Amino acid sequence: MNHIKCILALLLFALPVSSFAKTPVELNRYSSDGSTYYRGLPAVRHGEKNGIFGGALNTSSSRARNLAVYDLESGKSWKVFKPDLGEERSIVELVMEPAAFRGYIANTDDGRFQNGPVRRDAKDRMLLVVFNSKDKTYSLWATNKQGKELQKLTTFAKDCDWHIDLRNQKIRIFTGQNEGLLLDSYDW
């Protein structure tokens, strides 16, 4: 039994963490309450067969040019970006607050959350990180978890980093130069 636990622990630590990956990112997840499914959609090339969301699915060589939102209760689906992002831009990360658990936010992400006692439910927001391969910049896009009310927050250089401060409900952008100075802050 202990051998199985050790093997499972090793497998868990061997799994890749998606954080500004240079390789294609598979966006494929459910909301924390299980009511909504999110799927990254690669660009559809001329002559390719469309998938169920209007894009070719399961093509590992393509980057996500859009995000499909599927409401499991109604059976309806739609795209977040209208039109698709195009050839130069792709979604590299999808971030949602983890579910609230006993008055605390469960820390299940890769450290992008300043975590602590947060006595509230998880927000109905998600953040999309989009990479522009032409000018090598990232942009942050905020929307509700239904993929509606999309707004672009900012664009920043490749040497910057960001995090979400759950306690103070802020998104902060930091430069990688000058000892990590704060560039900007946005309401979460």
Short mmCIF file of N, CA and C in Angstrom, two decimals:
data_model
loop_
_atom_site.label_atom_id
_atom_site.label_comp_id
_atom_site.label_asym_id
_atom_site.label_seq_id
_atom_site.Cartn_x
_atom_site.Cartn_y
_atom_site.Cartn_z
N MET A 1 0.81 -1.19 0.00
CA MET A 1 0.00 0.00 0.00
C MET A 1 0.87 1.27 0.00
N ASN A 2 1.94 1.24 0.80
CA ASN A 2 2.85 2.39 0.84
C ASN A 2 3.54 2.60 -0.50
N HIS A 3 3.81 1.51 -1.22
CA HIS A 3 4.44 1.62 -2.53
C HIS A 3 3.53 2.36 -3.50
N ILE A 4 2.24 2.06 -3.43
CA ILE A 4 1.28 2.72 -4.32
C ILE A 4 1.22 4.21 -4.00
N LYS A 5 1.22 4.56 -2.72
CA LYS A 5 1.20 5.97 -2.33
C LYS A 5 2.44 6.69 -2.83
N CYS A 6 3.59 6.05 -2.73
CA CYS A 6 4.84 6.66 -3.21
C CYS A 6 4.80 6.88 -4.71
N ILE A 7 4.30 5.90 -5.44
CA ILE A 7 4.21 6.01 -6.90
C ILE A 7 3.26 7.13 -7.28
N LEU A 8 2.11 7.21 -6.61
CA LEU A 8 1.15 8.28 -6.90
C LEU A 8 1.75 9.65 -6.59
N ALA A 9 2.49 9.75 -5.50
CA ALA A 9 3.13 11.02 -5.16
C ALA A 9 4.16 11.42 -6.21
N LEU A 10 4.95 10.47 -6.69
CA LEU A 10 5.93 10.76 -7.73
C LEU A 10 5.27 11.20 -9.02
N LEU A 11 4.17 10.55 -9.38
CA LEU A 11 3.44 10.93 -10.58
C LEU A 11 2.87 12.33 -10.45
N LEU A 12 2.37 12.66 -9.28
CA LEU A 12 1.81 13.99 -9.06
C LEU A 12 2.87 15.06 -9.25
N PHE A 13 4.07 14.85 -8.71
CA PHE A 13 5.13 15.84 -8.85
C PHE A 13 5.72 15.87 -10.25
N ALA A 14 5.51 14.84 -11.03
CA ALA A 14 6.04 14.79 -12.39
C ALA A 14 5.14 15.50 -13.38
N LEU A 15 3.91 15.82 -12.98
CA LEU A 15 2.98 16.47 -13.90
C LEU A 15 3.45 17.88 -14.20
N PRO A 16 3.35 18.33 -15.45
CA PRO A 16 3.80 19.68 -15.78
C PRO A 16 2.84 20.73 -15.23
N VAL A 17 3.38 21.88 -14.89
CA VAL A 17 2.59 23.00 -14.41
C VAL A 17 2.49 23.99 -15.56
N SER A 18 1.27 24.43 -15.91
CA SER A 18 1.12 25.38 -17.00
C SER A 18 1.29 26.79 -16.46
N SER A 19 2.32 27.46 -16.92
CA SER A 19 2.57 28.83 -16.53
C SER A 19 3.37 29.49 -17.64
N PHE A 20 2.69 30.22 -18.49
CA PHE A 20 3.30 30.89 -19.64
C PHE A 20 4.11 29.90 -20.46
N ALA A 21 3.51 28.80 -20.80
CA ALA A 21 4.21 27.75 -21.53
C ALA A 21 4.52 28.20 -22.94
N LYS A 22 5.63 27.72 -23.46
CA LYS A 22 6.01 28.00 -24.84
C LYS A 22 5.41 26.95 -25.78
N THR A 23 4.97 25.84 -25.23
CA THR A 23 4.35 24.79 -26.02
C THR A 23 2.84 24.95 -25.95
N PRO A 24 2.10 24.31 -26.85
CA PRO A 24 0.65 24.45 -26.82
C PRO A 24 0.07 24.02 -25.47
N VAL A 25 -0.91 24.78 -25.01
CA VAL A 25 -1.57 24.51 -23.75
C VAL A 25 -2.95 23.96 -24.04
N GLU A 26 -3.27 22.84 -23.42
CA GLU A 26 -4.61 22.29 -23.59
C GLU A 26 -5.51 22.90 -22.54
N LEU A 27 -6.47 23.69 -22.98
CA LEU A 27 -7.45 24.28 -22.08
C LEU A 27 -8.65 23.35 -22.07
N ASN A 28 -8.81 22.65 -20.97
CA ASN A 28 -9.81 21.60 -20.89
C ASN A 28 -10.15 21.42 -19.42
N ARG A 29 -11.19 22.12 -18.92
CA ARG A 29 -11.51 22.02 -17.50
C ARG A 29 -12.96 22.37 -17.21
N TYR A 30 -13.38 22.02 -16.02
CA TYR A 30 -14.72 22.33 -15.53
C TYR A 30 -14.64 23.43 -14.49
N SER A 31 -15.75 24.15 -14.31
CA SER A 31 -15.83 25.13 -13.23
C SER A 31 -15.83 24.39 -11.90
N SER A 32 -15.51 25.10 -10.82
CA SER A 32 -15.43 24.45 -9.51
C SER A 32 -16.77 23.88 -9.05
N ASP A 33 -17.88 24.45 -9.52
CA ASP A 33 -19.19 23.91 -9.14
C ASP A 33 -19.69 22.85 -10.11
N GLY A 34 -18.93 22.59 -11.18
CA GLY A 34 -19.28 21.54 -12.13
C GLY A 34 -20.39 21.89 -13.10
N SER A 35 -20.79 23.16 -13.16
CA SER A 35 -21.91 23.54 -14.03
C SER A 35 -21.47 23.98 -15.42
N THR A 36 -20.18 24.25 -15.60
CA THR A 36 -19.69 24.79 -16.86
C THR A 36 -18.41 24.07 -17.26
N TYR A 37 -18.27 23.84 -18.58
CA TYR A 37 -17.08 23.20 -19.13
C TYR A 37 -16.40 24.20 -20.06
N TYR A 38 -15.07 24.28 -19.99
CA TYR A 38 -14.28 25.20 -20.81
C TYR A 38 -13.34 24.39 -21.69
N ARG A 39 -13.26 24.78 -22.96
CA ARG A 39 -12.42 24.04 -23.92
C ARG A 39 -11.72 25.03 -24.84
N GLY A 40 -10.39 24.93 -24.94
CA GLY A 40 -9.64 25.76 -25.86
C GLY A 40 -9.88 25.31 -27.29
N LEU A 41 -10.01 26.28 -28.18
CA LEU A 41 -10.26 25.99 -29.59
C LEU A 41 -9.07 26.44 -30.43
N PRO A 42 -8.41 25.51 -31.12
CA PRO A 42 -7.33 25.90 -32.03
C PRO A 42 -7.89 26.60 -33.26
N ALA A 43 -7.02 27.27 -33.98
CA ALA A 43 -7.43 27.90 -35.23
C ALA A 43 -7.85 26.83 -36.22
N VAL A 44 -8.88 27.13 -36.99
CA VAL A 44 -9.32 26.20 -38.04
C VAL A 44 -8.66 26.62 -39.33
N ARG A 45 -7.89 25.75 -39.90
CA ARG A 45 -7.21 26.02 -41.17
C ARG A 45 -8.17 25.71 -42.32
N HIS A 46 -7.96 26.35 -43.44
CA HIS A 46 -8.81 26.13 -44.60
C HIS A 46 -8.83 24.65 -44.96
N GLY A 47 -10.02 24.10 -45.08
CA GLY A 47 -10.17 22.69 -45.44
C GLY A 47 -10.25 21.74 -44.27
N GLU A 48 -10.02 22.25 -43.02
CA GLU A 48 -10.13 21.38 -41.85
C GLU A 48 -11.59 21.20 -41.47
N LYS A 49 -11.89 20.07 -40.92
CA LYS A 49 -13.24 19.79 -40.45
C LYS A 49 -13.46 20.48 -39.11
N ASN A 50 -14.59 21.14 -38.94
CA ASN A 50 -14.91 21.83 -37.70
C ASN A 50 -15.33 20.85 -36.62
N GLY A 51 -14.99 21.17 -35.37
CA GLY A 51 -15.42 20.37 -34.23
C GLY A 51 -16.77 20.83 -33.73
N ILE A 52 -17.20 20.32 -32.60
CA ILE A 52 -18.53 20.63 -32.10
C ILE A 52 -18.69 22.08 -31.68
N PHE A 53 -17.60 22.79 -31.36
CA PHE A 53 -17.68 24.19 -30.98
C PHE A 53 -17.29 25.10 -32.14
N GLY A 54 -17.19 24.59 -33.34
CA GLY A 54 -16.82 25.40 -34.48
C GLY A 54 -15.32 25.50 -34.67
N GLY A 55 -14.55 24.64 -34.04
CA GLY A 55 -13.10 24.63 -34.18
C GLY A 55 -12.61 23.21 -34.15
N ALA A 56 -11.43 23.00 -34.66
CA ALA A 56 -10.87 21.65 -34.66
C ALA A 56 -10.39 21.33 -33.25
N LEU A 57 -10.82 20.21 -32.71
CA LEU A 57 -10.45 19.83 -31.35
C LEU A 57 -9.36 18.78 -31.36
N ASN A 58 -8.65 18.70 -30.24
CA ASN A 58 -7.62 17.68 -30.03
C ASN A 58 -6.48 17.72 -31.04
N THR A 59 -6.13 18.91 -31.50
CA THR A 59 -4.96 19.02 -32.36
C THR A 59 -3.83 19.57 -31.51
N SER A 60 -2.93 18.71 -31.10
CA SER A 60 -1.91 19.10 -30.13
C SER A 60 -0.91 20.11 -30.68
N SER A 61 -0.83 20.27 -32.00
CA SER A 61 0.14 21.21 -32.56
C SER A 61 -0.41 22.63 -32.64
N SER A 62 -1.68 22.82 -32.38
CA SER A 62 -2.29 24.14 -32.47
C SER A 62 -2.42 24.78 -31.10
N ARG A 63 -2.34 26.09 -31.07
CA ARG A 63 -2.56 26.84 -29.84
C ARG A 63 -4.02 27.28 -29.80
N ALA A 64 -4.53 27.53 -28.60
CA ALA A 64 -5.93 27.93 -28.44
C ALA A 64 -6.12 29.36 -28.93
N ARG A 65 -6.93 29.53 -29.93
CA ARG A 65 -7.24 30.85 -30.49
C ARG A 65 -8.55 31.40 -29.94
N ASN A 66 -9.26 30.57 -29.17
CA ASN A 66 -10.51 30.99 -28.55
C ASN A 66 -10.82 30.01 -27.42
N LEU A 67 -11.81 30.37 -26.62
CA LEU A 67 -12.24 29.51 -25.52
C LEU A 67 -13.74 29.29 -25.66
N ALA A 68 -14.14 28.02 -25.73
CA ALA A 68 -15.55 27.67 -25.78
C ALA A 68 -16.05 27.47 -24.36
N VAL A 69 -17.24 28.00 -24.09
CA VAL A 69 -17.90 27.82 -22.80
C VAL A 69 -19.13 26.98 -23.06
N TYR A 70 -19.28 25.90 -22.30
CA TYR A 70 -20.39 24.99 -22.47
C TYR A 70 -21.18 24.93 -21.17
N ASP A 71 -22.42 25.42 -21.20
CA ASP A 71 -23.31 25.39 -20.04
C ASP A 71 -23.93 24.00 -19.97
N LEU A 72 -23.56 23.22 -18.97
CA LEU A 72 -24.01 21.83 -18.89
C LEU A 72 -25.50 21.70 -18.63
N GLU A 73 -26.09 22.68 -17.95
CA GLU A 73 -27.52 22.61 -17.65
C GLU A 73 -28.38 22.87 -18.88
N SER A 74 -28.04 23.92 -19.64
CA SER A 74 -28.85 24.27 -20.81
C SER A 74 -28.41 23.54 -22.07
N GLY A 75 -27.17 23.05 -22.09
CA GLY A 75 -26.65 22.39 -23.28
C GLY A 75 -26.16 23.36 -24.34
N LYS A 76 -26.12 24.66 -24.03
CA LYS A 76 -25.69 25.67 -25.00
C LYS A 76 -24.19 25.93 -24.86
N SER A 77 -23.59 26.35 -25.98
CA SER A 77 -22.17 26.70 -25.97
C SER A 77 -21.95 27.96 -26.78
N TRP A 78 -20.85 28.66 -26.48
CA TRP A 78 -20.49 29.88 -27.17
C TRP A 78 -19.00 30.13 -27.00
N LYS A 79 -18.49 31.04 -27.82
CA LYS A 79 -17.07 31.42 -27.77
C LYS A 79 -16.91 32.71 -26.96
N VAL A 80 -15.78 32.83 -26.27
CA VAL A 80 -15.49 34.02 -25.48
C VAL A 80 -15.05 35.18 -26.38
N PHE A 81 -14.12 34.93 -27.30
CA PHE A 81 -13.62 35.98 -28.19
C PHE A 81 -14.39 35.96 -29.49
N LYS A 82 -14.85 37.14 -29.90
CA LYS A 82 -15.56 37.28 -31.17
C LYS A 82 -14.93 38.46 -31.90
N PRO A 83 -14.19 38.24 -32.96
CA PRO A 83 -13.82 36.98 -33.61
C PRO A 83 -12.69 36.28 -32.84
N ASP A 84 -12.23 35.14 -33.40
CA ASP A 84 -11.11 34.41 -32.81
C ASP A 84 -9.88 35.32 -32.73
N LEU A 85 -8.90 34.92 -31.96
CA LEU A 85 -7.71 35.74 -31.73
C LEU A 85 -6.80 35.89 -32.94
N GLY A 86 -6.86 35.01 -33.90
CA GLY A 86 -6.00 35.11 -35.07
C GLY A 86 -4.73 34.30 -34.91
N GLU A 87 -3.86 34.39 -35.90
CA GLU A 87 -2.66 33.55 -35.94
C GLU A 87 -1.57 33.99 -34.96
N GLU A 88 -1.46 35.30 -34.67
CA GLU A 88 -0.38 35.77 -33.80
C GLU A 88 -0.67 35.59 -32.32
N ARG A 89 -1.94 35.55 -31.93
CA ARG A 89 -2.29 35.52 -30.51
C ARG A 89 -2.90 34.17 -30.12
N SER A 90 -2.59 33.73 -28.89
CA SER A 90 -3.14 32.47 -28.40
C SER A 90 -3.31 32.53 -26.88
N ILE A 91 -4.29 31.80 -26.38
CA ILE A 91 -4.55 31.73 -24.94
C ILE A 91 -3.54 30.76 -24.34
N VAL A 92 -2.77 31.23 -23.37
CA VAL A 92 -1.76 30.38 -22.75
C VAL A 92 -2.11 29.99 -21.32
N GLU A 93 -3.09 30.65 -20.73
CA GLU A 93 -3.46 30.31 -19.36
C GLU A 93 -4.89 30.74 -19.08
N LEU A 94 -5.61 29.92 -18.34
CA LEU A 94 -6.97 30.20 -17.88
C LEU A 94 -6.93 30.10 -16.36
N VAL A 95 -7.31 31.18 -15.67
CA VAL A 95 -7.23 31.22 -14.22
C VAL A 95 -8.59 31.55 -13.64
N MET A 96 -9.03 30.72 -12.69
CA MET A 96 -10.24 30.99 -11.93
C MET A 96 -9.92 30.80 -10.46
N GLU A 97 -10.61 31.55 -9.60
CA GLU A 97 -10.43 31.34 -8.17
C GLU A 97 -10.86 29.93 -7.83
N PRO A 98 -10.09 29.27 -7.00
CA PRO A 98 -10.52 27.95 -6.54
C PRO A 98 -11.78 28.09 -5.68
N ALA A 99 -12.46 26.99 -5.47
CA ALA A 99 -13.69 27.00 -4.69
C ALA A 99 -13.42 27.34 -3.23
N ALA A 100 -14.37 28.01 -2.60
CA ALA A 100 -14.26 28.31 -1.18
C ALA A 100 -14.48 27.03 -0.39
N PHE A 101 -13.72 26.86 0.68
CA PHE A 101 -13.83 25.65 1.50
C PHE A 101 -13.66 26.04 2.96
N ARG A 102 -14.71 25.90 3.74
CA ARG A 102 -14.68 26.23 5.17
C ARG A 102 -14.17 27.64 5.43
N GLY A 103 -14.60 28.57 4.60
CA GLY A 103 -14.21 29.95 4.82
C GLY A 103 -12.85 30.32 4.27
N TYR A 104 -12.15 29.38 3.67
CA TYR A 104 -10.84 29.66 3.09
C TYR A 104 -10.87 29.32 1.61
N ILE A 105 -10.03 29.96 0.85
CA ILE A 105 -9.90 29.63 -0.55
C ILE A 105 -8.86 28.51 -0.65
N ALA A 106 -9.26 27.40 -1.24
CA ALA A 106 -8.34 26.27 -1.39
C ALA A 106 -7.24 26.63 -2.37
N ASN A 107 -6.00 26.43 -2.00
CA ASN A 107 -4.87 26.79 -2.86
C ASN A 107 -4.54 25.62 -3.77
N THR A 108 -5.12 25.62 -4.97
CA THR A 108 -4.89 24.53 -5.91
C THR A 108 -4.13 24.98 -7.14
N ASP A 109 -3.76 26.26 -7.21
CA ASP A 109 -3.09 26.76 -8.41
C ASP A 109 -1.58 26.80 -8.16
N ASP A 110 -0.86 27.37 -9.11
CA ASP A 110 0.60 27.32 -9.08
C ASP A 110 1.24 28.51 -8.37
N GLY A 111 0.58 29.06 -7.38
CA GLY A 111 1.20 30.14 -6.62
C GLY A 111 0.85 31.52 -7.11
N ARG A 112 -0.05 31.65 -8.04
CA ARG A 112 -0.42 32.97 -8.53
C ARG A 112 -1.39 33.68 -7.57
N PHE A 113 -1.85 32.98 -6.55
CA PHE A 113 -2.78 33.58 -5.61
C PHE A 113 -2.08 33.89 -4.30
N GLN A 114 -2.21 35.14 -3.82
CA GLN A 114 -1.78 35.48 -2.46
C GLN A 114 -2.89 34.93 -1.60
N ASN A 115 -2.59 33.88 -0.87
CA ASN A 115 -3.62 33.12 -0.21
C ASN A 115 -3.64 33.40 1.28
N GLY A 116 -4.79 33.32 1.86
CA GLY A 116 -4.95 33.49 3.29
C GLY A 116 -6.41 33.38 3.63
N PRO A 117 -6.78 33.66 4.86
CA PRO A 117 -8.19 33.55 5.22
C PRO A 117 -9.04 34.53 4.41
N VAL A 118 -9.85 34.02 3.54
CA VAL A 118 -10.74 34.83 2.72
C VAL A 118 -12.14 34.33 3.01
N ARG A 119 -12.91 35.09 3.71
CA ARG A 119 -14.23 34.64 4.14
C ARG A 119 -15.30 35.13 3.16
N ARG A 120 -15.26 34.53 1.98
CA ARG A 120 -16.25 34.82 0.94
C ARG A 120 -16.21 33.69 -0.07
N ASP A 121 -17.24 33.64 -0.89
CA ASP A 121 -17.26 32.65 -1.97
C ASP A 121 -16.28 33.07 -3.06
N ALA A 122 -15.88 32.12 -3.87
CA ALA A 122 -15.02 32.42 -5.01
C ALA A 122 -15.77 33.35 -5.96
N LYS A 123 -15.05 34.29 -6.54
CA LYS A 123 -15.67 35.26 -7.45
C LYS A 123 -16.11 34.61 -8.75
N ASP A 124 -17.11 35.20 -9.35
CA ASP A 124 -17.60 34.75 -10.65
C ASP A 124 -16.79 35.43 -11.75
N ARG A 125 -15.48 35.22 -11.71
CA ARG A 125 -14.60 35.82 -12.71
C ARG A 125 -13.55 34.81 -13.12
N MET A 126 -13.06 34.99 -14.32
CA MET A 126 -11.91 34.22 -14.77
C MET A 126 -11.01 35.16 -15.55
N LEU A 127 -9.76 34.77 -15.61
CA LEU A 127 -8.73 35.56 -16.26
C LEU A 127 -8.11 34.73 -17.36
N LEU A 128 -8.00 35.32 -18.54
CA LEU A 128 -7.35 34.65 -19.67
C LEU A 128 -6.05 35.40 -19.96
N VAL A 129 -4.97 34.64 -20.09
CA VAL A 129 -3.67 35.22 -20.44
C VAL A 129 -3.43 34.89 -21.91
N VAL A 130 -3.22 35.92 -22.71
CA VAL A 130 -3.06 35.76 -24.16
C VAL A 130 -1.64 36.19 -24.54
N PHE A 131 -0.96 35.34 -25.31
CA PHE A 131 0.40 35.64 -25.78
C PHE A 131 0.34 36.07 -27.23
N ASN A 132 1.04 37.17 -27.55
CA ASN A 132 1.15 37.65 -28.91
C ASN A 132 2.54 37.28 -29.42
N SER A 133 2.61 36.32 -30.34
CA SER A 133 3.90 35.83 -30.82
C SER A 133 4.62 36.84 -31.71
N LYS A 134 3.89 37.78 -32.27
CA LYS A 134 4.50 38.77 -33.15
C LYS A 134 5.33 39.78 -32.35
N ASP A 135 4.76 40.37 -31.30
CA ASP A 135 5.51 41.36 -30.52
C ASP A 135 5.98 40.83 -29.16
N LYS A 136 5.77 39.53 -28.91
CA LYS A 136 6.26 38.86 -27.69
C LYS A 136 5.74 39.51 -26.40
N THR A 137 4.46 39.86 -26.39
CA THR A 137 3.83 40.44 -25.20
C THR A 137 2.68 39.55 -24.74
N TYR A 138 2.28 39.76 -23.50
CA TYR A 138 1.12 39.08 -22.92
C TYR A 138 0.04 40.11 -22.65
N SER A 139 -1.21 39.67 -22.69
CA SER A 139 -2.31 40.54 -22.28
C SER A 139 -3.22 39.76 -21.35
N LEU A 140 -3.80 40.48 -20.39
CA LEU A 140 -4.74 39.89 -19.44
C LEU A 140 -6.15 40.31 -19.83
N TRP A 141 -7.04 39.34 -19.90
CA TRP A 141 -8.44 39.56 -20.23
C TRP A 141 -9.29 39.00 -19.09
N ALA A 142 -10.22 39.80 -18.58
CA ALA A 142 -11.10 39.36 -17.51
C ALA A 142 -12.51 39.19 -18.06
N THR A 143 -13.21 38.20 -17.54
CA THR A 143 -14.59 37.94 -17.93
C THR A 143 -15.28 37.22 -16.79
N ASN A 144 -16.60 37.15 -16.83
CA ASN A 144 -17.26 36.33 -15.83
C ASN A 144 -17.10 34.86 -16.24
N LYS A 145 -17.49 33.94 -15.38
CA LYS A 145 -17.26 32.52 -15.65
C LYS A 145 -18.13 31.98 -16.77
N GLN A 146 -19.09 32.77 -17.23
CA GLN A 146 -19.88 32.38 -18.39
C GLN A 146 -19.23 32.86 -19.69
N GLY A 147 -18.10 33.55 -19.58
CA GLY A 147 -17.38 34.02 -20.76
C GLY A 147 -18.00 35.26 -21.37
N LYS A 148 -18.80 35.96 -20.61
CA LYS A 148 -19.44 37.18 -21.10
C LYS A 148 -18.85 38.37 -20.36
N GLU A 149 -19.10 39.57 -20.85
CA GLU A 149 -18.54 40.80 -20.26
C GLU A 149 -17.02 40.80 -20.33
N LEU A 150 -16.49 40.40 -21.46
CA LEU A 150 -15.04 40.32 -21.68
C LEU A 150 -14.44 41.72 -21.73
N GLN A 151 -13.34 41.91 -20.99
CA GLN A 151 -12.63 43.19 -21.06
C GLN A 151 -11.13 42.95 -20.98
N LYS A 152 -10.41 43.70 -21.79
CA LYS A 152 -8.95 43.63 -21.77
C LYS A 152 -8.45 44.53 -20.65
N LEU A 153 -7.64 43.97 -19.75
CA LEU A 153 -7.11 44.75 -18.63
C LEU A 153 -5.83 45.47 -18.99
N THR A 154 -4.87 44.74 -19.56
CA THR A 154 -3.57 45.34 -19.84
C THR A 154 -2.76 44.45 -20.76
N THR A 155 -1.69 45.01 -21.29
CA THR A 155 -0.68 44.28 -22.05
C THR A 155 0.65 44.53 -21.37
N PHE A 156 1.48 43.50 -21.26
CA PHE A 156 2.76 43.66 -20.60
C PHE A 156 3.83 42.83 -21.29
N ALA A 157 5.08 43.21 -21.03
CA ALA A 157 6.23 42.57 -21.67
C ALA A 157 6.48 41.18 -21.12
N LYS A 158 7.27 40.44 -21.87
CA LYS A 158 7.60 39.05 -21.53
C LYS A 158 8.35 38.93 -20.21
N ASP A 159 9.10 39.97 -19.82
CA ASP A 159 9.89 39.89 -18.58
C ASP A 159 9.09 40.27 -17.33
N CYS A 160 7.80 40.47 -17.47
CA CYS A 160 6.95 40.81 -16.33
C CYS A 160 6.29 39.56 -15.76
N ASP A 161 5.77 39.69 -14.57
CA ASP A 161 5.03 38.61 -13.93
C ASP A 161 3.80 39.22 -13.26
N TRP A 162 2.89 38.38 -12.82
CA TRP A 162 1.67 38.87 -12.22
C TRP A 162 1.17 37.87 -11.18
N HIS A 163 0.27 38.34 -10.32
CA HIS A 163 -0.41 37.45 -9.39
C HIS A 163 -1.75 38.06 -9.00
N ILE A 164 -2.59 37.23 -8.40
CA ILE A 164 -3.88 37.69 -7.88
C ILE A 164 -3.80 37.67 -6.36
N ASP A 165 -4.10 38.81 -5.75
CA ASP A 165 -4.15 38.94 -4.30
C ASP A 165 -5.61 38.77 -3.89
N LEU A 166 -5.98 37.59 -3.41
CA LEU A 166 -7.37 37.31 -3.05
C LEU A 166 -7.84 38.14 -1.87
N ARG A 167 -6.97 38.31 -0.90
CA ARG A 167 -7.36 39.04 0.31
C ARG A 167 -7.73 40.48 -0.02
N ASN A 168 -6.93 41.15 -0.85
CA ASN A 168 -7.18 42.55 -1.20
C ASN A 168 -7.91 42.70 -2.54
N GLN A 169 -8.20 41.60 -3.20
CA GLN A 169 -8.95 41.55 -4.45
C GLN A 169 -8.32 42.43 -5.53
N LYS A 170 -7.03 42.17 -5.78
CA LYS A 170 -6.27 42.91 -6.78
C LYS A 170 -5.48 41.96 -7.67
N ILE A 171 -5.28 42.36 -8.92
CA ILE A 171 -4.35 41.72 -9.83
C ILE A 171 -3.17 42.68 -9.93
N ARG A 172 -1.96 42.17 -9.72
CA ARG A 172 -0.78 43.03 -9.77
C ARG A 172 0.19 42.54 -10.83
N ILE A 173 0.74 43.50 -11.58
CA ILE A 173 1.74 43.23 -12.61
C ILE A 173 3.08 43.76 -12.09
N PHE A 174 4.13 42.92 -12.18
CA PHE A 174 5.46 43.30 -11.73
C PHE A 174 6.44 43.20 -12.89
N THR A 175 7.38 44.14 -12.95
CA THR A 175 8.42 44.06 -13.95
C THR A 175 9.52 43.12 -13.46
N GLY A 176 10.18 42.45 -14.39
CA GLY A 176 11.28 41.57 -14.03
C GLY A 176 12.58 42.33 -13.84
N GLN A 177 12.57 43.61 -14.16
CA GLN A 177 13.77 44.44 -14.02
C GLN A 177 13.67 45.28 -12.74
N ASN A 178 14.75 45.92 -12.37
CA ASN A 178 14.78 46.83 -11.22
C ASN A 178 14.23 46.20 -9.95
N GLU A 179 14.64 44.97 -9.68
CA GLU A 179 14.27 44.26 -8.46
C GLU A 179 12.77 44.03 -8.32
N GLY A 180 12.07 43.85 -9.40
CA GLY A 180 10.66 43.48 -9.36
C GLY A 180 9.73 44.59 -8.91
N LEU A 181 9.79 45.73 -9.54
CA LEU A 181 8.93 46.84 -9.18
C LEU A 181 7.50 46.62 -9.66
N LEU A 182 6.55 47.11 -8.88
CA LEU A 182 5.14 47.02 -9.25
C LEU A 182 4.87 47.94 -10.43
N LEU A 183 4.29 47.40 -11.49
CA LEU A 183 3.94 48.21 -12.65
C LEU A 183 2.53 48.75 -12.55
N ASP A 184 1.59 47.86 -12.21
CA ASP A 184 0.20 48.27 -12.19
C ASP A 184 -0.62 47.33 -11.32
N SER A 185 -1.82 47.78 -10.97
CA SER A 185 -2.72 47.00 -10.13
C SER A 185 -4.13 47.18 -10.66
N TYR A 186 -4.90 46.10 -10.68
CA TYR A 186 -6.26 46.12 -11.21
C TYR A 186 -7.19 45.45 -10.21
N ASP A 187 -8.43 45.91 -10.16
CA ASP A 187 -9.42 45.28 -9.28
C ASP A 187 -9.74 43.88 -9.78
N TRP A 188 -9.82 42.94 -8.86
CA TRP A 188 -10.22 41.58 -9.17
C TRP A 188 -11.63 41.42 -8.68
#
